[in-house]
Short mmCIF file of N, CA, C and O in Angstrom, two decimals:
data_model
loop_
_atom_site.label_atom_id
_atom_site.label_comp_id
_atom_site.label_asym_id
_atom_site.label_seq_id
_atom_site.Cartn_x
_atom_site.Cartn_y
_atom_site.Cartn_z
N MET A 323 103.66 125.43 95.43
CA MET A 323 102.92 124.58 96.36
C MET A 323 102.94 123.14 95.86
O MET A 323 102.44 122.87 94.78
N PRO A 324 103.49 122.24 96.64
CA PRO A 324 103.45 120.84 96.23
C PRO A 324 102.02 120.31 96.25
O PRO A 324 101.21 120.74 97.04
N ARG A 325 101.76 119.40 95.35
CA ARG A 325 100.43 118.80 95.25
C ARG A 325 100.57 117.31 95.52
O ARG A 325 101.21 116.60 94.75
N ILE A 326 99.96 116.86 96.63
CA ILE A 326 100.03 115.45 96.99
C ILE A 326 98.60 114.92 97.09
O ILE A 326 97.77 115.50 97.79
N ALA A 327 98.33 113.84 96.41
CA ALA A 327 97.02 113.18 96.43
C ALA A 327 95.91 114.14 96.05
O ALA A 327 94.82 114.12 96.63
N GLY A 328 96.18 115.04 95.10
CA GLY A 328 95.16 115.96 94.63
C GLY A 328 94.88 117.14 95.55
O GLY A 328 93.92 117.86 95.36
N VAL A 329 95.75 117.35 96.56
CA VAL A 329 95.55 118.44 97.51
C VAL A 329 96.79 119.33 97.51
O VAL A 329 97.91 118.83 97.61
N ASP A 330 96.57 120.63 97.40
CA ASP A 330 97.69 121.57 97.53
C ASP A 330 98.04 121.69 99.00
O ASP A 330 97.18 122.02 99.81
N ILE A 331 99.30 121.43 99.33
CA ILE A 331 99.71 121.59 100.73
C ILE A 331 100.61 122.81 100.82
O ILE A 331 101.34 123.13 99.88
N PRO A 332 100.56 123.54 101.94
CA PRO A 332 101.35 124.77 102.06
C PRO A 332 102.85 124.46 102.04
O PRO A 332 103.32 123.56 102.72
N ASP A 333 103.59 125.25 101.24
CA ASP A 333 105.01 124.94 101.06
C ASP A 333 105.91 125.58 102.11
O ASP A 333 107.07 125.20 102.23
N LYS A 334 105.40 126.50 102.90
CA LYS A 334 106.24 127.13 103.93
C LYS A 334 106.23 126.35 105.25
O LYS A 334 107.05 126.60 106.12
N LYS A 335 105.30 125.43 105.39
CA LYS A 335 105.23 124.65 106.63
C LYS A 335 106.11 123.40 106.54
O LYS A 335 106.41 122.93 105.46
N LYS A 336 106.50 122.89 107.72
CA LYS A 336 107.23 121.64 107.75
C LYS A 336 106.32 120.54 107.21
O LYS A 336 105.10 120.56 107.43
N ILE A 337 106.91 119.57 106.54
CA ILE A 337 106.12 118.54 105.85
C ILE A 337 105.27 117.73 106.81
O ILE A 337 104.16 117.33 106.47
N ARG A 338 105.73 117.53 108.07
CA ARG A 338 104.94 116.75 109.03
C ARG A 338 103.64 117.47 109.36
O ARG A 338 102.65 116.84 109.71
N TYR A 339 103.61 118.81 109.26
CA TYR A 339 102.39 119.57 109.51
C TYR A 339 101.60 119.80 108.22
O TYR A 339 100.37 119.84 108.23
N ALA A 340 102.31 119.94 107.12
CA ALA A 340 101.64 120.19 105.84
C ALA A 340 100.80 118.99 105.40
O ALA A 340 99.74 119.17 104.80
N LEU A 341 101.27 117.79 105.71
CA LEU A 341 100.51 116.59 105.32
C LEU A 341 99.15 116.53 105.99
O LEU A 341 98.22 115.92 105.47
N ARG A 342 99.01 117.18 107.14
CA ARG A 342 97.74 117.14 107.87
C ARG A 342 96.63 117.92 107.17
O ARG A 342 95.48 117.82 107.57
N TYR A 343 96.97 118.67 106.14
CA TYR A 343 95.95 119.38 105.36
C TYR A 343 95.17 118.42 104.48
O TYR A 343 94.16 118.79 103.90
N ILE A 344 95.65 117.19 104.36
CA ILE A 344 94.95 116.16 103.59
C ILE A 344 93.94 115.48 104.51
O ILE A 344 94.30 115.01 105.59
N HIS A 345 92.67 115.44 104.09
CA HIS A 345 91.63 114.82 104.91
C HIS A 345 91.93 113.34 105.11
O HIS A 345 92.12 112.60 104.15
N GLY A 346 91.99 112.92 106.36
CA GLY A 346 92.28 111.53 106.68
C GLY A 346 93.70 111.29 107.16
O GLY A 346 94.04 110.17 107.53
N ILE A 347 94.53 112.33 107.17
CA ILE A 347 95.89 112.20 107.67
C ILE A 347 96.06 113.12 108.86
O ILE A 347 95.90 114.34 108.75
N GLY A 348 96.35 112.53 110.01
CA GLY A 348 96.58 113.28 111.23
C GLY A 348 98.04 113.18 111.64
O GLY A 348 98.89 112.76 110.86
N PRO A 349 98.34 113.55 112.89
CA PRO A 349 99.74 113.56 113.34
C PRO A 349 100.42 112.20 113.24
O PRO A 349 101.54 112.10 112.74
N THR A 350 99.76 111.15 113.70
CA THR A 350 100.38 109.83 113.71
C THR A 350 100.61 109.32 112.29
O THR A 350 101.71 108.84 111.96
N PHE A 351 99.59 109.40 111.44
CA PHE A 351 99.73 108.93 110.07
C PHE A 351 100.80 109.73 109.32
O PHE A 351 101.55 109.18 108.54
N ALA A 352 100.86 111.04 109.56
CA ALA A 352 101.86 111.88 108.88
C ALA A 352 103.27 111.40 109.22
O ALA A 352 104.12 111.25 108.33
N ASP A 353 103.51 111.13 110.51
CA ASP A 353 104.84 110.67 110.91
C ASP A 353 105.15 109.29 110.34
O ASP A 353 106.28 109.01 109.92
N LYS A 354 104.15 108.40 110.30
CA LYS A 354 104.36 107.06 109.74
C LYS A 354 104.66 107.13 108.24
O LYS A 354 105.52 106.40 107.73
N ILE A 355 103.96 108.01 107.54
CA ILE A 355 104.17 108.16 106.09
C ILE A 355 105.59 108.66 105.82
O ILE A 355 106.28 108.14 104.94
N LEU A 356 106.02 109.65 106.59
CA LEU A 356 107.37 110.20 106.38
C LEU A 356 108.45 109.19 106.72
O LEU A 356 109.47 109.12 106.05
N ALA A 357 108.21 108.38 107.78
CA ALA A 357 109.19 107.35 108.14
C ALA A 357 109.29 106.30 107.02
O ALA A 357 110.39 105.86 106.66
N ALA A 358 108.14 105.91 106.46
CA ALA A 358 108.14 104.91 105.38
C ALA A 358 108.81 105.46 104.12
O ALA A 358 109.48 104.72 103.39
N ALA A 359 108.63 106.77 103.87
CA ALA A 359 109.22 107.38 102.68
C ALA A 359 110.68 107.77 102.91
O ALA A 359 111.38 108.12 101.97
N GLY A 360 111.13 107.74 104.18
CA GLY A 360 112.51 108.10 104.50
C GLY A 360 112.80 109.59 104.39
O GLY A 360 113.87 109.99 103.94
N ILE A 361 111.84 110.40 104.81
CA ILE A 361 111.99 111.86 104.72
C ILE A 361 111.95 112.45 106.13
O ILE A 361 111.15 112.03 106.97
N ASP A 362 112.81 113.44 106.37
CA ASP A 362 112.84 114.11 107.67
C ASP A 362 111.61 115.00 107.80
O ASP A 362 111.30 115.78 106.90
N GLY A 363 110.90 114.89 108.92
CA GLY A 363 109.67 115.63 109.13
C GLY A 363 109.86 117.12 109.27
O GLY A 363 108.91 117.89 109.13
N ASP A 364 111.09 117.56 109.58
CA ASP A 364 111.35 118.99 109.77
C ASP A 364 111.67 119.72 108.47
O ASP A 364 111.87 120.93 108.48
N THR A 365 111.72 119.00 107.37
CA THR A 365 111.96 119.62 106.07
C THR A 365 110.72 120.40 105.64
O THR A 365 109.60 119.94 105.82
N ARG A 366 110.92 121.59 105.10
CA ARG A 366 109.80 122.40 104.60
C ARG A 366 109.22 121.73 103.35
O ARG A 366 109.95 121.16 102.54
N ALA A 367 107.91 121.82 103.20
CA ALA A 367 107.25 121.16 102.07
C ALA A 367 107.74 121.71 100.73
O ALA A 367 107.85 120.97 99.75
N GLY A 368 108.05 123.01 100.68
CA GLY A 368 108.53 123.61 99.44
C GLY A 368 109.92 123.18 99.04
O GLY A 368 110.31 123.31 97.89
N GLU A 369 110.69 122.66 100.01
CA GLU A 369 112.07 122.24 99.75
C GLU A 369 112.17 120.80 99.26
O GLU A 369 113.26 120.34 98.92
N LEU A 370 111.07 120.08 99.24
CA LEU A 370 111.10 118.68 98.81
C LEU A 370 111.32 118.59 97.30
O LEU A 370 110.78 119.38 96.54
N SER A 371 112.11 117.62 96.90
CA SER A 371 112.31 117.40 95.46
C SER A 371 111.09 116.67 94.90
O SER A 371 110.26 116.15 95.65
N ASP A 372 111.00 116.64 93.59
CA ASP A 372 109.89 115.94 92.94
C ASP A 372 109.91 114.45 93.29
O ASP A 372 108.86 113.82 93.42
N GLN A 373 111.10 113.92 93.45
CA GLN A 373 111.23 112.50 93.81
C GLN A 373 110.67 112.25 95.21
O GLN A 373 109.96 111.27 95.43
N ASP A 374 110.96 113.17 96.17
CA ASP A 374 110.44 113.02 97.53
C ASP A 374 108.92 113.12 97.55
O ASP A 374 108.24 112.35 98.23
N VAL A 375 108.39 114.08 96.79
CA VAL A 375 106.94 114.24 96.71
C VAL A 375 106.31 112.97 96.13
O VAL A 375 105.27 112.50 96.61
N GLY A 376 106.96 112.40 95.13
CA GLY A 376 106.47 111.14 94.54
C GLY A 376 106.49 110.00 95.53
O GLY A 376 105.56 109.18 95.56
N GLN A 377 107.55 109.93 96.36
CA GLN A 377 107.63 108.87 97.37
C GLN A 377 106.50 109.01 98.39
O GLN A 377 105.87 108.01 98.76
N VAL A 378 106.26 110.24 98.84
CA VAL A 378 105.19 110.48 99.82
C VAL A 378 103.85 110.10 99.20
O VAL A 378 103.03 109.41 99.83
N ALA A 379 103.60 110.53 97.97
CA ALA A 379 102.34 110.22 97.29
C ALA A 379 102.17 108.71 97.11
O ALA A 379 101.07 108.18 97.33
N ALA A 380 103.25 108.02 96.76
CA ALA A 380 103.17 106.57 96.57
C ALA A 380 102.87 105.86 97.89
O ALA A 380 102.09 104.90 97.94
N THR A 381 103.49 106.34 98.98
CA THR A 381 103.25 105.74 100.30
C THR A 381 101.80 105.93 100.71
O THR A 381 101.17 105.01 101.24
N ILE A 382 101.27 107.12 100.46
CA ILE A 382 99.87 107.40 100.82
C ILE A 382 98.94 106.52 100.00
O ILE A 382 98.00 105.91 100.52
N GLU A 383 99.17 106.44 98.70
CA GLU A 383 98.32 105.64 97.82
C GLU A 383 98.33 104.17 98.21
O GLU A 383 97.32 103.49 98.11
N ALA A 384 99.51 103.70 98.66
CA ALA A 384 99.65 102.28 98.96
C ALA A 384 98.89 101.85 100.21
O ALA A 384 98.38 100.74 100.27
N GLY A 385 98.82 102.73 101.23
CA GLY A 385 98.28 102.22 102.48
C GLY A 385 97.24 103.03 103.20
O GLY A 385 96.86 102.67 104.31
N TYR A 386 96.73 104.13 102.60
CA TYR A 386 95.82 104.99 103.35
C TYR A 386 94.62 105.38 102.50
O TYR A 386 94.75 105.62 101.31
N ILE A 387 93.47 105.43 103.15
CA ILE A 387 92.26 105.91 102.49
C ILE A 387 92.13 107.39 102.86
O ILE A 387 92.09 107.74 104.04
N ILE A 388 92.08 108.25 101.86
CA ILE A 388 92.07 109.70 102.13
C ILE A 388 91.05 110.42 101.26
O ILE A 388 90.49 109.84 100.32
N GLU A 389 90.81 111.68 101.59
CA GLU A 389 89.99 112.62 100.83
C GLU A 389 88.64 112.06 100.42
O GLU A 389 87.90 111.58 101.26
N GLY A 390 88.28 112.11 99.15
CA GLY A 390 86.94 111.77 98.67
C GLY A 390 86.53 110.35 99.00
O GLY A 390 85.38 110.09 99.37
N THR A 391 87.46 109.42 98.88
CA THR A 391 87.17 108.02 99.17
C THR A 391 86.79 107.85 100.63
O THR A 391 85.83 107.14 100.96
N LEU A 392 87.53 108.51 101.52
CA LEU A 392 87.26 108.43 102.96
C LEU A 392 85.91 109.06 103.29
O LEU A 392 85.12 108.49 104.05
N ARG A 393 85.64 110.22 102.71
CA ARG A 393 84.35 110.90 102.97
C ARG A 393 83.20 110.01 102.50
O ARG A 393 82.18 109.88 103.19
N ARG A 394 83.34 109.41 101.33
CA ARG A 394 82.30 108.53 100.80
C ARG A 394 82.10 107.32 101.70
O ARG A 394 80.96 106.91 101.97
N GLN A 395 83.20 106.75 102.19
CA GLN A 395 83.12 105.57 103.05
C GLN A 395 82.40 105.90 104.36
O GLN A 395 81.55 105.13 104.81
N VAL A 396 82.71 107.06 104.95
CA VAL A 396 82.06 107.46 106.20
C VAL A 396 80.57 107.65 105.97
O VAL A 396 79.74 107.21 106.78
N GLN A 397 80.19 108.29 104.85
CA GLN A 397 78.78 108.50 104.55
C GLN A 397 78.05 107.17 104.34
O GLN A 397 76.90 107.02 104.73
N GLN A 398 78.73 106.20 103.72
CA GLN A 398 78.13 104.88 103.53
C GLN A 398 77.91 104.18 104.85
O GLN A 398 76.87 103.53 105.05
N HIS A 399 78.85 104.33 105.79
CA HIS A 399 78.68 103.73 107.11
C HIS A 399 77.49 104.34 107.84
O HIS A 399 76.69 103.63 108.46
N ILE A 400 77.37 105.66 107.75
CA ILE A 400 76.24 106.34 108.41
C ILE A 400 74.93 105.92 107.76
O ILE A 400 73.93 105.67 108.44
N GLN A 401 74.93 105.82 106.42
CA GLN A 401 73.71 105.41 105.71
C GLN A 401 73.31 103.99 106.10
O GLN A 401 72.12 103.69 106.25
N ARG A 402 74.31 103.11 106.28
CA ARG A 402 74.01 101.73 106.70
C ARG A 402 73.33 101.73 108.07
O ARG A 402 72.36 101.02 108.29
N LEU A 403 73.85 102.55 109.00
CA LEU A 403 73.24 102.64 110.32
C LEU A 403 71.79 103.14 110.23
O LEU A 403 70.91 102.66 110.95
N LYS A 404 71.54 104.09 109.34
CA LYS A 404 70.18 104.60 109.16
C LYS A 404 69.28 103.52 108.57
O LYS A 404 68.13 103.37 108.99
N ASP A 405 69.80 102.77 107.60
CA ASP A 405 69.00 101.76 106.92
C ASP A 405 68.59 100.61 107.84
O ASP A 405 67.47 100.10 107.74
N ILE A 406 69.48 100.21 108.75
CA ILE A 406 69.14 99.10 109.64
C ILE A 406 68.40 99.57 110.88
O ILE A 406 68.09 98.79 111.76
N ARG A 407 68.10 100.88 110.91
CA ARG A 407 67.32 101.49 111.99
C ARG A 407 67.94 101.24 113.36
O ARG A 407 67.25 100.94 114.33
N SER A 408 69.26 101.37 113.43
CA SER A 408 69.93 101.23 114.72
C SER A 408 69.73 102.51 115.52
O SER A 408 69.32 103.55 114.99
N TYR A 409 70.03 102.46 116.81
CA TYR A 409 69.91 103.63 117.68
C TYR A 409 70.79 104.76 117.15
O TYR A 409 70.35 105.91 117.04
N ARG A 410 72.03 104.43 116.80
CA ARG A 410 72.94 105.45 116.28
C ARG A 410 72.42 106.04 114.98
O ARG A 410 72.54 107.24 114.73
N GLY A 411 71.85 105.20 114.12
CA GLY A 411 71.28 105.69 112.87
C GLY A 411 70.13 106.65 113.10
O GLY A 411 69.99 107.66 112.41
N ASP A 412 69.28 106.34 114.08
CA ASP A 412 68.17 107.23 114.41
C ASP A 412 68.67 108.56 114.92
O ASP A 412 68.11 109.62 114.63
N ARG A 413 69.75 108.54 115.73
CA ARG A 413 70.33 109.79 116.23
C ARG A 413 70.89 110.62 115.08
O ARG A 413 70.72 111.83 115.05
N HIS A 414 71.54 109.96 114.12
CA HIS A 414 72.03 110.67 112.94
C HIS A 414 70.85 111.29 112.18
O HIS A 414 70.92 112.44 111.74
N ARG A 415 69.78 110.51 112.01
CA ARG A 415 68.62 110.97 111.25
C ARG A 415 67.98 112.20 111.89
O ARG A 415 67.57 113.13 111.22
N LYS A 416 67.93 112.21 113.25
CA LYS A 416 67.29 113.31 113.97
C LYS A 416 68.22 114.49 114.20
O LYS A 416 67.79 115.54 114.67
N GLY A 417 69.50 114.32 113.88
CA GLY A 417 70.45 115.41 114.07
C GLY A 417 70.81 115.64 115.52
O GLY A 417 71.10 116.77 115.93
N LEU A 418 70.81 114.59 116.32
CA LEU A 418 71.15 114.67 117.73
C LEU A 418 72.51 114.03 117.97
O LEU A 418 73.02 113.30 117.11
N PRO A 419 73.13 114.26 119.14
CA PRO A 419 74.43 113.63 119.42
C PRO A 419 74.32 112.11 119.36
O PRO A 419 73.35 111.52 119.84
N VAL A 420 75.33 111.48 118.79
CA VAL A 420 75.29 110.05 118.52
C VAL A 420 75.96 109.24 119.63
O VAL A 420 75.61 108.10 119.87
N ARG A 421 76.91 109.83 120.34
CA ARG A 421 77.76 109.05 121.23
C ARG A 421 77.42 109.19 122.70
O ARG A 421 78.29 109.20 123.56
N GLY A 422 76.15 109.33 123.01
CA GLY A 422 75.73 109.26 124.40
C GLY A 422 75.80 110.55 125.18
O GLY A 422 75.62 110.55 126.39
N GLN A 423 76.07 111.68 124.52
CA GLN A 423 76.14 112.94 125.26
C GLN A 423 74.74 113.38 125.68
O GLN A 423 73.75 113.01 125.06
N ARG A 424 74.68 114.20 126.73
CA ARG A 424 73.40 114.69 127.19
C ARG A 424 72.89 115.78 126.25
O ARG A 424 73.67 116.46 125.60
N THR A 425 71.57 115.93 126.19
CA THR A 425 70.99 116.93 125.30
C THR A 425 70.11 117.93 126.05
O THR A 425 69.58 118.85 125.45
N ARG A 426 69.93 117.73 127.35
CA ARG A 426 69.07 118.65 128.10
C ARG A 426 69.68 120.05 128.10
O ARG A 426 68.99 121.06 127.98
N CYS A 427 70.99 120.11 128.27
CA CYS A 427 71.71 121.36 128.05
C CYS A 427 72.87 121.00 127.11
O CYS A 427 73.19 119.84 126.93
N ASN A 428 73.47 121.99 126.53
CA ASN A 428 74.54 121.78 125.55
C ASN A 428 74.00 121.10 124.28
O ASN A 428 72.83 121.23 123.99
N ALA A 429 74.81 120.43 123.54
CA ALA A 429 74.45 119.76 122.28
C ALA A 429 74.02 120.74 121.20
O ALA A 429 73.37 120.36 120.24
N ARG A 430 74.36 122.02 121.33
CA ARG A 430 73.95 123.03 120.35
C ARG A 430 74.60 122.80 118.98
O ARG A 430 74.01 123.12 117.95
N THR A 431 75.79 122.24 118.97
CA THR A 431 76.46 122.01 117.70
C THR A 431 75.65 121.07 116.83
O THR A 431 75.46 121.30 115.63
N ARG A 432 75.14 120.00 117.41
CA ARG A 432 74.36 119.03 116.65
C ARG A 432 72.92 119.49 116.42
O ARG A 432 72.35 119.26 115.36
N LYS A 433 72.33 120.14 117.41
CA LYS A 433 70.92 120.50 117.33
C LYS A 433 70.67 121.77 116.52
O LYS A 433 69.57 121.99 116.03
N GLY A 434 71.68 122.62 116.38
CA GLY A 434 71.51 123.86 115.63
C GLY A 434 71.00 124.98 116.52
O GLY A 434 71.00 124.86 117.75
N HIS A 435 70.56 126.06 115.90
CA HIS A 435 70.09 127.22 116.66
C HIS A 435 68.86 126.87 117.48
O HIS A 435 68.07 126.00 117.10
N LYS A 436 68.68 127.60 118.57
CA LYS A 436 67.52 127.37 119.44
C LYS A 436 66.24 127.67 118.69
O LYS A 436 66.14 128.63 117.94
N LYS A 437 65.24 126.82 118.93
CA LYS A 437 63.92 127.03 118.37
C LYS A 437 63.01 127.38 119.54
O LYS A 437 62.85 126.59 120.47
N THR A 438 62.42 128.55 119.51
CA THR A 438 61.59 129.00 120.63
C THR A 438 60.33 128.17 120.71
O THR A 438 59.64 127.94 119.70
N VAL A 439 60.00 127.71 121.92
CA VAL A 439 58.81 126.92 122.16
C VAL A 439 57.95 127.70 123.13
O VAL A 439 58.45 128.28 124.09
N ALA A 440 56.63 127.70 122.89
CA ALA A 440 55.72 128.41 123.80
C ALA A 440 55.85 127.78 125.18
O ALA A 440 55.67 126.58 125.37
N GLY A 441 56.18 128.62 126.18
CA GLY A 441 56.44 128.09 127.51
C GLY A 441 55.40 128.52 128.51
O GLY A 441 54.26 128.83 128.16
N LYS A 442 55.79 128.56 129.79
CA LYS A 442 54.87 128.86 130.86
C LYS A 442 54.71 130.34 131.11
O LYS A 442 53.87 130.75 131.90
N LYS A 443 55.51 131.17 130.46
CA LYS A 443 55.49 132.59 130.73
C LYS A 443 54.10 133.17 130.39
O LYS A 443 53.58 132.96 129.29
N GLY A 444 53.52 133.88 131.31
CA GLY A 444 52.23 134.51 131.08
C GLY A 444 51.04 133.64 131.44
O GLY A 444 49.90 134.06 131.28
N VAL A 445 51.24 132.44 131.93
CA VAL A 445 50.13 131.57 132.33
C VAL A 445 49.68 132.00 133.72
O VAL A 445 50.45 132.07 134.65
N LYS A 446 48.39 132.34 133.83
CA LYS A 446 47.87 132.81 135.11
C LYS A 446 46.81 131.83 135.64
O LYS A 446 46.35 130.95 134.92
N GLY A 447 46.42 132.04 136.88
CA GLY A 447 45.36 131.19 137.44
C GLY A 447 45.87 130.16 138.41
O GLY A 447 45.16 129.24 138.79
N HIS A 448 47.08 130.30 138.84
CA HIS A 448 47.63 129.36 139.83
C HIS A 448 47.26 129.76 141.18
O HIS A 448 47.42 130.47 141.93
#
């Protein structure tokens, strides 16, 4: 298994898909990295020479923020929003959708499991 930027990437997959296992590299960045390194995207990751792996790693190091650094940067941005008490920061703090989605129905991914609230069931006297 080749190791690029501290991440083991699968060696049976084509390199254009294997690079996507690195946090912060998607389809577009993967193709740009391979073009800059001069490597064919259809080559299997296990078939790359040590020199090719070094070229890919050098290209990534030179121009992309990935893995731990990227995660830390995203958390710092969210923390800044919380600190300045922006609307988006408050939504992050409350665990609600941040980008304007409705919450009356749906939004279960952000809100978590349903919490039962005492409702109207069993109320008599109407």
